[in-house]
Amino acid sequence: REEYLDRIDGMMFGPNPREGYFVDTRFLHPDLAFEITFPSGWRTVNQKTVVAAVSPDQDAVVTLQLAEGSDPESAIRTFLGQEGVSGGPVRRTGGAVRALFSATTQEGEIRGEIAFRTHDGALFQMMGYAPASRWNARAAAVSGTLSSFDRVTDRSVLDVQPWRLEIVPLRSAQSLRTFHTNHPSPTSLERLMLINRIDDADSVIPAGSRVKQVVGRPLP
């Protein structure tokens, strides 16, 4: 056990926020210095290659991902030139090139909006779509998300660091609840109980025991 505790001392705890994190439906990416806000009430997900949100009725989706190339105009022409895809006209607004489109899929016709923009030398693709019969009800939410992409300049976000595990020897016998009070943590007492495999937060832990603690600052 002692060797195990030595190994995990200082280990990152939880997802790395520098690779992006959500505050409600606002997505912030410290490493790439951008943010985008998805529609309120939509279910969000942050994966390695795509950030997305799905509508409550699961009838629409909005995605953000890196794209190949460096020219937004070329990228959107390539997208609209695909077989089964039609749309336009292409317009430039808010630093992005955008177009409405329709496409034929195996599940039927979809309609949506596509946008490409560059940010710090990278090309981003933003797209939202829904079944043709539901597009009018979702178009405004999709458009608002595509328009919300912006640079992050807030140092509290840009300087975010991941939480880490710290192994703390107890100088005196105490409960985990007392330890949590004396050593504030960005995570909950219930989470500390789980990672320390303690069922009763008020049971006394002997002096000299080594307790797992989560250290770091709450995400801004």
mmCIF file of C-alpha atoms in Angstrom, residues 21 24 53 76 86 103 106 118 120 131 141 168 175 189 204:
data_model
loop_
_atom_site.group_PDB
_atom_site.id
_atom_site.type_symbol
_atom_site.label_atom_id
_atom_site.label_comp_id
_atom_site.label_asym_id
_atom_site.label_seq_id
_atom_site.Cartn_x
_atom_site.Cartn_y
_atom_site.Cartn_z
ATOM 1 C CA TYR A 21 -14.014 22.033 -19.960
ATOM 2 C CA ASP A 24 -22.914 24.762 -18.024
ATOM 3 C CA ALA A 53 -24.163 19.221 -28.016
ATOM 4 C CA ILE A 76 -16.537 25.392 -47.192
ATOM 5 C CA SER A 86 -26.265 21.482 -51.641
ATOM 6 C CA ALA A 103 -27.934 16.876 -47.458
ATOM 7 C CA GLN A 106 -29.702 7.136 -45.336
ATOM 8 C CA THR A 118 -9.179 30.178 -38.444
ATOM 9 C CA ASP A 120 -4.211 31.038 -34.070
ATOM 10 C CA PRO A 131 -33.953 16.549 -39.889
ATOM 11 C CA ALA A 141 -30.056 27.869 -31.587
ATOM 12 C CA VAL A 168 -1.081 13.706 3.320
ATOM 13 C CA SER A 175 -12.118 12.087 11.049
ATOM 14 C CA LEU A 189 -16.339 15.300 1.051
ATOM 15 C CA VAL A 204 -11.559 8.470 13.463
#
